[in-house]
Coordinates of C-alpha atoms in Angstrom, one line a residue:
X267 CA 91.7 98.7 -78.6
X268 CA 88.7 96.8 -80.1
X269 CA 86.3 98.9 -77.9
X270 CA 88.0 102.2 -78.9
X271 CA 87.7 101.3 -82.6
X272 CA 84.1 100.4 -82.2
X273 CA 83.3 103.6 -80.3
X274 CA 85.2 105.8 -82.8
X275 CA 83.4 104.1 -85.7
X276 CA 80.0 104.3 -84.1
X277 CA 80.5 108.0 -83.4
X278 CA 81.4 108.8 -87.1
X279 CA 79.0 110.8 -89.2
X280 CA 76.2 109.0 -91.0
X281 CA 77.2 107.5 -94.3
X282 CA 77.1 109.7 -97.4
X283 CA 75.1 108.8 -100.5
X284 CA 76.5 109.0 -104.0
X285 CA 74.7 110.6 -106.9
X286 CA 73.7 107.2 -107.9
X287 CA 72.0 106.7 -104.5
X288 CA 74.6 104.2 -103.2
X289 CA 75.9 104.4 -99.7
X290 CA 79.6 105.3 -99.4
X291 CA 81.4 103.4 -96.7
X292 CA 83.8 105.3 -94.4
X293 CA 86.9 103.6 -93.0
X294 CA 85.6 104.3 -89.5
X295 CA 82.3 102.6 -90.1
X296 CA 84.1 99.5 -91.3
X297 CA 86.5 99.7 -88.3
X298 CA 83.4 99.8 -86.0
X299 CA 82.1 96.5 -87.6
X300 CA 85.5 94.9 -87.0
X301 CA 85.7 96.1 -83.3
X302 CA 82.2 95.1 -82.3
X303 CA 82.5 91.7 -83.9
X304 CA 85.8 91.2 -82.1
X305 CA 84.4 92.2 -78.8
X306 CA 81.7 89.5 -79.1
X307 CA 84.2 86.7 -79.5
X308 CA 86.5 88.1 -76.8
X309 CA 83.5 87.9 -74.5
X310 CA 82.9 84.3 -75.6
X311 CA 86.6 83.2 -75.1
X312 CA 87.2 85.1 -71.9
X313 CA 84.0 83.7 -70.3
X314 CA 84.9 80.2 -71.4
X315 CA 88.4 80.5 -69.9
X316 CA 87.2 81.6 -66.5
X317 CA 84.5 78.9 -66.3
X318 CA 86.7 76.1 -67.5
X319 CA 89.6 76.9 -65.1
X320 CA 87.5 76.0 -62.0
X321 CA 85.2 73.3 -63.3
X322 CA 86.4 71.4 -66.4
X323 CA 87.6 72.1 -69.9
X324 CA 84.9 69.9 -71.3
X325 CA 82.3 70.3 -74.1
X326 CA 79.5 71.3 -71.6
X327 CA 81.3 74.4 -70.5
X328 CA 82.3 75.3 -74.0
X329 CA 78.7 74.9 -75.2
X330 CA 77.1 77.1 -72.6
X331 CA 79.0 80.4 -73.4
X332 CA 78.9 79.4 -77.1
X333 CA 75.1 79.1 -76.9
X334 CA 74.8 82.5 -75.2
X335 CA 77.1 84.0 -78.0
X336 CA 74.9 82.6 -80.7
X337 CA 71.6 83.7 -79.1
X338 CA 73.0 87.2 -78.7
X339 CA 74.0 87.3 -82.3
X340 CA 70.7 85.8 -83.6
X341 CA 68.2 88.0 -81.7
X342 CA 69.3 91.5 -82.8
X343 CA 69.4 90.4 -86.5
X344 CA 66.1 88.5 -86.3
X345 CA 63.9 91.6 -85.8
X346 CA 64.2 95.2 -84.8
X347 CA 62.0 94.5 -81.8
X348 CA 65.1 93.0 -80.1
X349 CA 67.0 96.3 -80.4
X350 CA 66.7 97.2 -76.7
X351 CA 70.2 98.4 -75.6
X352 CA 68.9 99.9 -72.3
X353 CA 67.4 96.5 -71.3
X354 CA 70.6 94.6 -72.3
X355 CA 72.7 97.1 -70.3
X356 CA 70.4 96.5 -67.3
X357 CA 71.1 92.7 -67.7
X358 CA 74.8 93.6 -67.8
X359 CA 74.7 95.6 -64.6
X360 CA 72.8 92.8 -62.8
X361 CA 75.2 90.2 -64.0
X362 CA 78.2 92.3 -62.9
X363 CA 76.8 92.6 -59.4
X364 CA 76.0 88.9 -59.1
X365 CA 79.4 88.0 -60.5
X366 CA 81.1 90.3 -58.0
X367 CA 79.1 88.8 -55.1
X368 CA 80.1 85.3 -56.1
X369 CA 83.7 86.3 -56.5
X370 CA 83.8 87.9 -53.0
X371 CA 82.0 85.0 -51.4
X372 CA 84.3 82.3 -52.6
X373 CA 81.9 79.5 -51.5
X374 CA 79.5 79.8 -54.4
X375 CA 78.0 76.7 -55.9
X376 CA 78.3 75.7 -59.5
X377 CA 74.9 77.1 -60.4
X378 CA 75.8 80.5 -59.0
X379 CA 79.1 80.4 -60.9
X380 CA 77.5 79.6 -64.2
X381 CA 74.5 81.9 -63.8
X382 CA 76.6 84.9 -62.9
X383 CA 79.1 84.6 -65.8
X384 CA 76.5 83.7 -68.4
X385 CA 74.1 86.5 -67.4
X386 CA 77.1 88.9 -67.6
X387 CA 78.0 87.6 -71.0
X388 CA 74.4 87.6 -72.3
X389 CA 73.8 91.3 -71.4
X390 CA 77.1 92.5 -72.8
X391 CA 76.9 90.4 -76.0
X392 CA 73.4 91.5 -76.7
X393 CA 74.4 95.2 -76.4
X394 CA 77.5 94.7 -78.6
X395 CA 75.7 92.7 -81.3
X396 CA 72.7 95.2 -81.2
X397 CA 75.1 98.0 -82.0
X398 CA 76.5 95.9 -84.8
X399 CA 73.0 95.5 -86.2
X400 CA 72.3 99.3 -86.0
X401 CA 75.5 100.0 -88.0
X402 CA 74.6 97.6 -90.8
X403 CA 75.0 99.0 -94.3
X404 CA 72.6 99.0 -97.3
X405 CA 72.3 95.8 -99.3
X406 CA 75.0 96.9 -101.8
X407 CA 77.6 96.5 -99.0
X408 CA 76.4 93.4 -97.3
X409 CA 79.2 91.3 -98.7
X410 CA 81.8 93.6 -97.2
X411 CA 79.9 93.8 -94.0
X412 CA 79.8 90.0 -93.3
X413 CA 83.4 89.6 -94.4
X414 CA 84.5 92.2 -91.9
X415 CA 82.3 90.5 -89.2
X416 CA 84.1 87.3 -89.8
X417 CA 87.5 88.9 -89.7
X418 CA 86.6 90.7 -86.4
X419 CA 85.4 87.5 -84.9
X420 CA 88.6 85.7 -85.8
X421 CA 90.7 88.6 -84.4
X422 CA 88.9 88.5 -81.1
X423 CA 89.4 84.7 -80.8
X424 CA 93.1 85.1 -81.5
X425 CA 93.4 87.9 -79.0
X426 CA 92.1 85.5 -76.2
X427 CA 93.6 82.2 -77.3
X428 CA 97.1 83.4 -78.3
X429 CA 97.5 87.0 -77.0
X430 CA 96.2 86.3 -73.5
X431 CA 98.7 83.5 -72.6
X432 CA 101.6 85.2 -74.3
X433 CA 101.0 88.8 -72.9
X434 CA 99.0 88.5 -69.7
X435 CA 99.7 86.8 -66.4
X436 CA 96.1 86.3 -65.5
X437 CA 92.7 86.2 -67.2
X438 CA 92.7 90.0 -67.4
X439 CA 90.9 90.0 -70.7
X440 CA 87.7 89.0 -68.9
X441 CA 87.3 92.1 -66.6
X442 CA 89.0 94.3 -69.3
X443 CA 86.4 93.5 -72.0
X444 CA 83.5 93.8 -69.6
X445 CA 84.7 97.2 -68.3
X446 CA 85.2 98.4 -71.9
X447 CA 81.7 97.3 -72.9
X448 CA 80.2 98.8 -69.7
X449 CA 81.8 102.1 -70.4
X450 CA 80.6 101.9 -74.0
X451 CA 77.1 101.4 -72.6
X452 CA 77.4 104.5 -70.4
X453 CA 78.5 106.6 -73.3
X454 CA 75.7 105.2 -75.4
X455 CA 73.1 106.2 -72.8
X456 CA 74.7 109.6 -72.2
X457 CA 74.4 110.5 -75.9
X458 CA 70.6 109.9 -76.1
X459 CA 68.8 113.3 -76.7
X460 CA 65.7 112.5 -74.6
X461 CA 63.8 115.1 -72.7
X462 CA 65.4 115.3 -69.2
X463 CA 61.9 115.5 -67.7
X464 CA 60.6 112.3 -69.3
X465 CA 60.3 108.9 -67.6
X466 CA 62.4 107.4 -70.3
X467 CA 65.3 109.7 -69.6
X468 CA 65.0 109.0 -65.9
X469 CA 65.1 105.2 -66.6
X470 CA 68.2 105.6 -68.8
X471 CA 69.9 107.7 -66.1
X472 CA 69.3 105.0 -63.5
X473 CA 70.7 102.3 -65.8
X474 CA 73.7 104.5 -66.7
X475 CA 74.5 105.1 -63.0
X476 CA 74.0 101.4 -62.2
X477 CA 76.2 100.4 -65.1
X478 CA 79.0 102.7 -64.1
X479 CA 78.9 101.5 -60.5
X480 CA 78.8 97.9 -61.6
X481 CA 81.8 98.4 -63.8
X482 CA 83.7 100.0 -60.9
X483 CA 82.8 97.2 -58.6
X484 CA 83.6 94.5 -61.1
X485 CA 87.0 96.1 -61.8
X486 CA 87.8 96.6 -58.1
X487 CA 86.9 93.0 -57.3
X488 CA 89.0 91.6 -60.0
X489 CA 92.0 93.8 -59.2
X490 CA 91.6 92.8 -55.5
X491 CA 91.4 89.1 -56.4
X492 CA 94.2 89.3 -59.0
X493 CA 96.5 91.3 -56.8
X494 CA 96.4 88.6 -54.1
X495 CA 97.8 89.8 -50.7
X496 CA 101.4 89.0 -50.3
X497 CA 101.8 87.7 -53.8
X498 CA 105.3 86.8 -54.9
X499 CA 104.8 85.5 -58.4
X500 CA 102.1 85.0 -61.0
X501 CA 102.3 83.2 -64.3
X502 CA 99.9 82.0 -67.0
X503 CA 100.0 79.5 -69.8
X504 CA 97.6 77.2 -71.7
X505 CA 97.0 75.2 -68.4
X506 CA 95.8 78.3 -66.5
X507 CA 97.1 80.8 -64.0
X508 CA 99.4 80.1 -61.1
X509 CA 99.9 82.4 -58.1
X510 CA 102.6 82.1 -55.4
X511 CA 101.8 83.9 -52.1
X512 CA 104.0 84.3 -49.0
X513 CA 102.2 84.8 -45.7
X514 CA 103.0 85.5 -42.0
X515 CA 106.7 86.1 -42.5
X516 CA 108.7 86.4 -39.3
X517 CA 106.2 84.2 -37.4
X518 CA 105.8 80.5 -36.6
X519 CA 103.2 80.3 -39.4
X520 CA 105.5 81.6 -42.2
X521 CA 104.4 79.7 -45.3
X522 CA 104.4 79.9 -49.1
X523 CA 101.4 78.7 -51.1
X524 CA 100.8 77.8 -54.7
X525 CA 97.3 78.6 -56.1
X526 CA 95.9 77.4 -59.4
X527 CA 93.1 79.9 -60.1
X528 CA 91.3 80.1 -56.7
X529 CA 92.3 76.7 -55.5
X530 CA 95.4 76.0 -53.4
X531 CA 97.7 73.4 -54.9
X532 CA 100.7 73.4 -52.7
X533 CA 101.9 74.7 -49.3
X534 CA 105.3 74.8 -47.7
X535 CA 106.1 76.1 -44.2
X536 CA 109.2 78.3 -44.1
X537 CA 109.9 77.6 -40.4
X538 CA 113.3 76.0 -39.6
X539 CA 112.9 72.2 -39.2
X540 CA 109.4 72.2 -40.7
X541 CA 110.1 72.9 -44.4
X542 CA 109.5 69.3 -45.4
X543 CA 106.3 68.7 -43.4
X544 CA 103.4 67.0 -45.4
X545 CA 100.7 69.7 -45.5
X546 CA 97.6 70.8 -47.3
X547 CA 95.8 67.7 -48.8
X548 CA 98.7 65.4 -48.0
X549 CA 98.8 65.4 -44.2
X550 CA 99.8 62.3 -42.3
X551 CA 96.2 61.7 -41.3
X552 CA 94.9 62.0 -44.9
X553 CA 94.0 59.0 -47.1
X554 CA 97.4 59.2 -48.8
X555 CA 99.3 59.6 -45.5
X556 CA 97.4 56.6 -43.9
X557 CA 98.0 54.5 -47.0
X558 CA 101.8 55.1 -47.0
X559 CA 102.1 54.3 -43.3
X560 CA 100.2 51.1 -43.8
X561 CA 102.3 50.0 -46.8
X562 CA 105.5 50.8 -44.9
X563 CA 104.6 48.2 -42.3
X564 CA 105.0 45.4 -44.9
X565 CA 107.3 47.0 -47.5
X566 CA 110.2 49.1 -46.0
X567 CA 111.2 50.6 -49.3
X568 CA 108.2 51.9 -51.3
X569 CA 108.0 52.4 -55.0
X570 CA 105.3 54.9 -55.8
X571 CA 103.9 56.7 -58.9
X572 CA 102.3 60.1 -58.4
X573 CA 100.1 61.6 -61.2
X574 CA 100.2 65.4 -60.5
X575 CA 103.0 67.3 -58.8
X576 CA 101.9 70.5 -57.1
X577 CA 105.0 71.6 -55.2
X578 CA 106.0 68.0 -54.4
X579 CA 104.4 67.9 -50.9
X580 CA 103.2 64.3 -51.2
X581 CA 106.9 63.2 -51.5
X582 CA 107.3 64.5 -47.9
X583 CA 105.4 61.4 -46.7
X584 CA 108.1 59.2 -48.0
X585 CA 111.3 58.1 -46.3
X586 CA 114.9 57.3 -47.3
X587 CA 115.0 54.3 -49.6
X588 CA 111.6 55.1 -51.1
X589 CA 111.2 56.1 -54.8
X590 CA 108.6 58.4 -56.3
X591 CA 108.0 59.1 -59.9
X592 CA 105.9 62.2 -60.7
X593 CA 104.0 62.9 -63.9
X594 CA 103.2 66.6 -64.4
X595 CA 101.9 68.3 -67.6
X596 CA 102.3 72.0 -66.6
X597 CA 105.9 73.2 -67.2
X598 CA 105.3 76.2 -64.9
X599 CA 104.5 73.8 -62.0
X600 CA 107.6 71.8 -62.7
X601 CA 109.8 74.9 -62.7
X602 CA 108.3 76.1 -59.4
X603 CA 108.6 72.7 -57.7
X604 CA 112.3 72.5 -58.8
X605 CA 113.0 75.8 -57.0
X606 CA 112.7 78.4 -59.7
X607 CA 112.3 81.8 -58.1
X608 CA 113.3 80.4 -54.7
X609 CA 109.7 79.9 -53.5
X610 CA 109.6 76.2 -52.9
X611 CA 112.3 73.6 -52.1
X612 CA 110.3 70.6 -50.8
X613 CA 111.8 68.3 -53.4
X614 CA 115.3 69.2 -52.3
X615 CA 114.6 68.4 -48.7
X616 CA 112.7 65.1 -49.0
X617 CA 114.5 61.8 -48.2
X618 CA 113.1 59.7 -51.0
X619 CA 114.5 59.5 -54.5
X620 CA 112.3 61.6 -56.8
X621 CA 112.0 61.5 -60.6
X622 CA 110.0 64.2 -62.5
X623 CA 108.6 63.5 -65.9
X624 CA 106.9 66.3 -67.8
X625 CA 103.9 65.5 -70.1
X626 CA 100.3 64.2 -70.1
X627 CA 100.0 61.7 -67.3
X628 CA 98.0 59.2 -69.3
X629 CA 100.3 59.3 -72.3
X630 CA 103.4 58.9 -70.1
X631 CA 101.8 56.0 -68.3
X632 CA 100.9 54.2 -71.5
X633 CA 104.5 54.6 -72.7
X634 CA 105.9 53.3 -69.5
X635 CA 103.6 50.3 -69.4
X636 CA 104.5 49.5 -73.0
X637 CA 108.2 49.7 -72.0
X638 CA 107.7 47.3 -69.1
X639 CA 107.0 49.5 -66.1
X640 CA 107.8 47.9 -62.8
X641 CA 104.5 47.5 -60.8
X642 CA 104.1 50.0 -58.0
X643 CA 103.3 49.7 -54.3
X644 CA 101.1 52.8 -54.6
X645 CA 99.7 54.9 -57.5
X646 CA 98.2 58.3 -56.5
X647 CA 96.1 60.3 -59.0
X648 CA 96.0 64.0 -58.0
X649 CA 95.4 65.7 -61.3
X650 CA 93.2 68.7 -60.8
X651 CA 93.9 72.2 -62.3
X652 CA 92.1 74.7 -60.1
X653 CA 89.0 72.6 -59.3
X654 CA 88.9 71.5 -62.9
X655 CA 89.3 67.8 -63.8
X656 CA 91.0 66.4 -66.9
X657 CA 88.2 64.0 -67.8
X658 CA 90.4 61.6 -69.7
X659 CA 92.1 60.7 -66.4
X660 CA 88.9 59.6 -64.8
X661 CA 87.5 57.2 -67.4
X662 CA 87.2 53.4 -67.5
X663 CA 90.2 53.2 -69.9
X664 CA 92.4 55.4 -67.5
X665 CA 91.4 53.3 -64.5
X666 CA 92.5 50.1 -66.3
X667 CA 95.9 51.7 -66.8
X668 CA 96.2 52.5 -63.1
X669 CA 95.3 49.0 -62.2
X670 CA 97.9 47.6 -64.5
X671 CA 100.6 49.7 -62.9
X672 CA 99.8 48.3 -59.4
X673 CA 101.3 45.4 -57.6
X674 CA 98.7 42.7 -56.6
X675 CA 98.8 44.0 -53.0
X676 CA 99.3 47.7 -54.0
X677 CA 97.0 50.7 -53.3
X678 CA 95.4 53.1 -55.8
X679 CA 94.6 56.5 -54.4
X680 CA 92.3 59.0 -56.2
X681 CA 92.2 62.6 -54.9
X682 CA 88.6 63.7 -55.3
X683 CA 88.4 66.9 -53.0
X684 CA 86.3 69.3 -55.1
X685 CA 83.9 72.2 -54.4
X686 CA 81.6 71.5 -57.3
X687 CA 81.8 67.8 -58.3
X688 CA 81.5 64.5 -56.5
X689 CA 83.9 62.3 -58.5
X690 CA 83.4 59.3 -56.2
X691 CA 80.2 58.6 -58.2
X692 CA 82.5 57.9 -61.2
X693 CA 85.3 56.2 -59.3
X694 CA 83.3 53.5 -57.5
X695 CA 81.7 51.7 -60.4
X696 CA 84.9 51.8 -62.5
X697 CA 87.0 50.4 -59.7
X698 CA 84.4 47.7 -59.0
X699 CA 84.6 46.6 -62.7
X700 CA 88.3 46.1 -62.3
X701 CA 87.9 43.9 -59.3
X702 CA 89.1 46.5 -56.9
X703 CA 87.6 47.2 -53.5
X704 CA 87.2 50.9 -52.7
X705 CA 86.3 53.3 -49.9
X706 CA 86.0 57.1 -49.8
X707 CA 87.9 58.4 -46.8
X708 CA 87.6 62.0 -45.5
X709 CA 90.3 63.3 -43.1
X710 CA 89.6 66.4 -41.0
X711 CA 91.6 69.7 -41.0
X712 CA 94.5 69.5 -38.7
X713 CA 96.6 72.7 -38.5
X714 CA 98.0 73.2 -42.1
X715 CA 96.7 69.8 -43.2
X716 CA 93.4 70.5 -44.9
X717 CA 90.2 68.5 -45.0
X718 CA 90.9 66.0 -47.8
X719 CA 88.8 63.4 -49.7
X720 CA 90.5 60.4 -51.2
X721 CA 89.2 57.2 -52.8
X722 CA 91.4 54.3 -51.7
X723 CA 91.3 51.1 -53.7
X724 CA 93.0 47.7 -53.8
X725 CA 92.5 44.1 -54.8
X726 CA 92.8 43.3 -51.1
X727 CA 89.8 44.4 -49.2
X728 CA 91.6 44.1 -45.9
X729 CA 94.1 46.8 -47.0
X730 CA 91.2 49.2 -47.8
X731 CA 89.6 48.5 -44.5
X732 CA 92.9 49.1 -42.7
X733 CA 93.3 52.5 -44.3
X734 CA 89.8 53.4 -43.5
X735 CA 90.3 52.7 -39.8
X736 CA 93.4 55.0 -39.8
X737 CA 91.5 58.0 -41.1
X738 CA 88.6 60.0 -39.8
X739 CA 85.2 58.4 -39.2
X740 CA 83.7 59.7 -42.4
X741 CA 84.1 56.6 -44.6
X742 CA 81.9 55.4 -47.5
X743 CA 82.1 52.0 -49.3
X744 CA 79.8 53.0 -52.2
X745 CA 77.9 55.9 -53.6
X746 CA 74.4 56.7 -54.6
X747 CA 73.8 57.3 -58.3
X748 CA 77.0 55.8 -59.7
X749 CA 78.0 56.8 -63.2
X750 CA 80.4 55.2 -65.7
X751 CA 82.7 57.5 -67.7
X752 CA 84.5 56.2 -70.8
X753 CA 86.6 57.9 -73.4
X754 CA 83.5 57.9 -75.6
X755 CA 81.1 59.3 -73.0
X756 CA 81.3 61.5 -69.9
X757 CA 79.0 64.1 -68.5
X758 CA 79.7 66.7 -65.7
X759 CA 76.0 66.8 -65.1
X760 CA 76.4 63.3 -63.6
X761 CA 78.6 64.5 -60.8
X762 CA 77.4 68.0 -60.0
X763 CA 76.9 68.6 -56.3

């Protein structure tokens, strides 16, 4: 709608001049200002959402798209020499192709992810704000002009932050606004009255064709990724987008998976007799599985605390007489794990007694400790959303809370599997400060149990060594370039791979 208003206003006749020589504003010209300003902030918000889902909702990844937005606003208004829509549309086309390649590959690094999205945002935002500059009024209407720009920016922000989670089941605003801007660019180039035989026309024609192709490819890749094969449900809220997919029905590999963004967060086999098998990152040979087996040798009935729920797969490692308390902040995850929609029923099948508590894990833990929480045999921290990390759960202050919740001979487990970040660099120095011995254990893929990286810690070094011996040979007792995160200071740059 914002793009249509912007296009309609940009195509309106030139402003008329009154007898006094003053420019007369048309409603469509004002509507164009509103639409273009709104598109700029939609691009900012949509890019930020997509980046933060798979890395971290932290200041660094807010600042980068914001910096691109501000640069794209400053340059067109700084001097007419920056009014180069064909160049900006060329950047847009290049960014769309790089973004599509990264999306299709799936194994992109953090640099490729950031570069592709920011290049795409830069090209499209420069084009939009350049059009806004060309449609500026005379000095007599500048007050109205800047007021409408502010209103359009606020409208675009509200569309993403409120409209998106309420009305959309995925981050569809991202490909939608990019395709809208791309089509606006194609129409802009098609309206230019250059001589068809001139090199300038030929260049614009090449850019227009490239732009159209890039829009089609970008839209196709997003529709393909969003319409995940065998998808059974999709939902979105403030915490991101969840997908449920069912695969290989009527076979011995019949399974249902929960995805947060592009990262799998839960898996259940739907084969009779195997519905409560511990799978994905929680296999029996994983750091968590080895820790529970070890603790069971000296404590028949385990009392455990799990920060992060998924579909409850980790509870499948427990036995009758064990207790597990889960903290989970995302209400959609809680509903799915409890069986809503009939997709998952691990929690109904496990033998242990399970308690679910909804809310921020750190806030709930602080409340429980203040109320006299009974120390636990095992505390497991598995709190990613997509591949993004809630930083406040990986600081010195948070680690101190986990240590307080442990028995003297208990085990603390931190799940640090991540494509982009090496969180063991943060975990080791913080655990050492608390007097905990720690090791990073990596278990190999084994059927539907995935390769998993856990940091195991305890006040008893013998316990950590015993867990390490029960997992794969890839074990580390320290890390190069350790970094200390606190509530006052943390930096994702510290832990980029």
